[in-house]
Each structure stands twice: as C-alpha cells, then as structure tokens.
C-alpha cells in the first residue's frame, strides 16, 4: 500500500509511533472516506467534522490540499476506477 506522510508518498509499512498520544493514551483523530471510483465522497463534510474535533482539543493542523493528495494516493495504488476506503489520520 502506498500512502502519504510528511509531504511524500511512501511504499512501506505503516507504523504507529510509540511516543505519540494515540499509542500512549488511546486517542486519535481519523476519517474513513469513500472513493467511489471517480471521486472522493463528501470530503468537505469529513474535513469539517475532523477540523471541529481537532479545534475542540486544541490540536493544530498543518494546511494540506486533501483532494490533491487523495488523488495522488488513489493513482499510486492503481485505484482510479475502483471502489476504495481512504483513511485520513490526523496528528
């Protein structure tokens, strides 16, 4: 699986950093979004919910063009005309 992290595409294992709160305390923020084979569904609604949650917990997020990045990841994984679930994990 090819994924996007820290501004680059990667093709290796997805690892959980043991120093991060998601491992130490069990909390984290993520969205699972449908890619219907031609577009990402309801991206604006998913991002609105995630941003609201992040703001509630006082967590800053770096700006990212999610639509463009998701398109890159979909293409890199050969899923342009396939159904897929896209997961976004927030810091």
Coordinates of C-alpha atoms in Angstrom, one line a residue:
X1 CA 0.0 0.0 0.0
X2 CA 1.3 3.4 -0.9
X3 CA 0.4 6.2 1.5
X4 CA 1.2 9.9 2.0
X5 CA 3.0 11.1 5.1
X6 CA 5.1 14.2 5.8
X7 CA 4.7 15.6 2.3
X8 CA 5.8 12.4 0.5
X9 CA 4.4 9.1 -0.9
X10 CA 5.7 6.0 0.9
X11 CA 5.6 2.4 0.0
X12 CA 6.4 0.6 3.2
X13 CA 4.8 -0.4 6.5
X14 CA 2.6 2.0 8.3
X15 CA 3.9 2.1 11.9
X16 CA 2.5 3.7 15.0
X17 CA 4.9 5.9 16.8
X18 CA 5.1 4.7 20.4
X19 CA 5.8 8.2 21.6
X20 CA 2.6 9.6 20.1
X21 CA -0.6 10.1 22.1
X22 CA -2.6 7.6 20.0
X23 CA -0.4 4.8 21.4
X24 CA 0.1 6.1 24.9
X25 CA -3.4 7.2 25.7
X26 CA -5.5 5.5 23.0
X27 CA -7.0 8.6 21.4
X28 CA -6.6 9.8 17.9
X29 CA -8.5 11.5 15.1
X30 CA -9.3 10.0 11.8
X31 CA -11.8 9.9 9.0
X32 CA -12.6 7.0 6.7
X33 CA -14.0 8.3 3.4
X34 CA -15.4 6.5 0.3
X35 CA -13.7 6.8 -3.0
X36 CA -16.4 5.7 -5.5
X37 CA -14.1 5.0 -8.4
X38 CA -14.2 8.6 -9.7
X39 CA -14.4 10.9 -6.8
X40 CA -13.9 11.2 -3.0
X41 CA -17.4 11.3 -1.4
X42 CA -18.3 14.2 1.0
X43 CA -14.8 15.3 1.6
X44 CA -15.9 18.7 2.7
X45 CA -18.2 17.2 5.4
X46 CA -15.5 14.8 6.7
X47 CA -12.9 17.6 6.9
X48 CA -15.4 19.9 8.6
X49 CA -16.0 17.2 11.3
X50 CA -12.3 16.5 11.8
X51 CA -11.4 20.2 12.0
X52 CA -14.1 20.7 14.6
X53 CA -12.8 17.9 16.7
X54 CA -9.2 19.0 16.4
X55 CA -10.1 22.5 17.4
X56 CA -12.1 21.2 20.4
X57 CA -9.0 19.5 21.7
X58 CA -6.7 22.4 20.8
X59 CA -4.7 20.4 18.2
X60 CA -3.1 22.4 15.4
X61 CA -3.1 21.0 11.9
X62 CA -0.8 22.0 9.0
X63 CA -2.6 23.0 5.9
X64 CA -2.9 20.3 3.2
X65 CA -4.7 20.0 -0.1
X66 CA -6.5 16.8 0.8
X67 CA -8.3 16.5 -2.5
X68 CA -5.0 16.6 -4.4
X69 CA -3.2 14.3 -2.0
X70 CA -6.0 11.7 -2.0
X71 CA -5.9 11.8 -5.8
X72 CA -2.2 11.1 -5.8
X73 CA -2.6 8.2 -3.3
X74 CA -5.5 6.7 -5.3
X75 CA -3.5 6.9 -8.5
X76 CA -0.3 5.5 -7.0
X77 CA -2.3 2.5 -5.7
X78 CA -3.9 1.8 -9.1
X79 CA -7.4 2.6 -7.8
X80 CA -8.6 5.3 -10.2
X81 CA -11.6 3.3 -11.4
X82 CA -12.1 1.1 -8.3
X83 CA -14.0 1.4 -5.0
X84 CA -11.8 2.2 -2.1
X85 CA -11.8 3.4 1.5
X86 CA -9.5 6.3 2.2
X87 CA -8.3 6.8 5.7
X88 CA -7.0 10.2 6.9
X89 CA -5.2 10.1 10.3
X90 CA -4.7 13.5 11.9
X91 CA -1.9 14.4 14.2

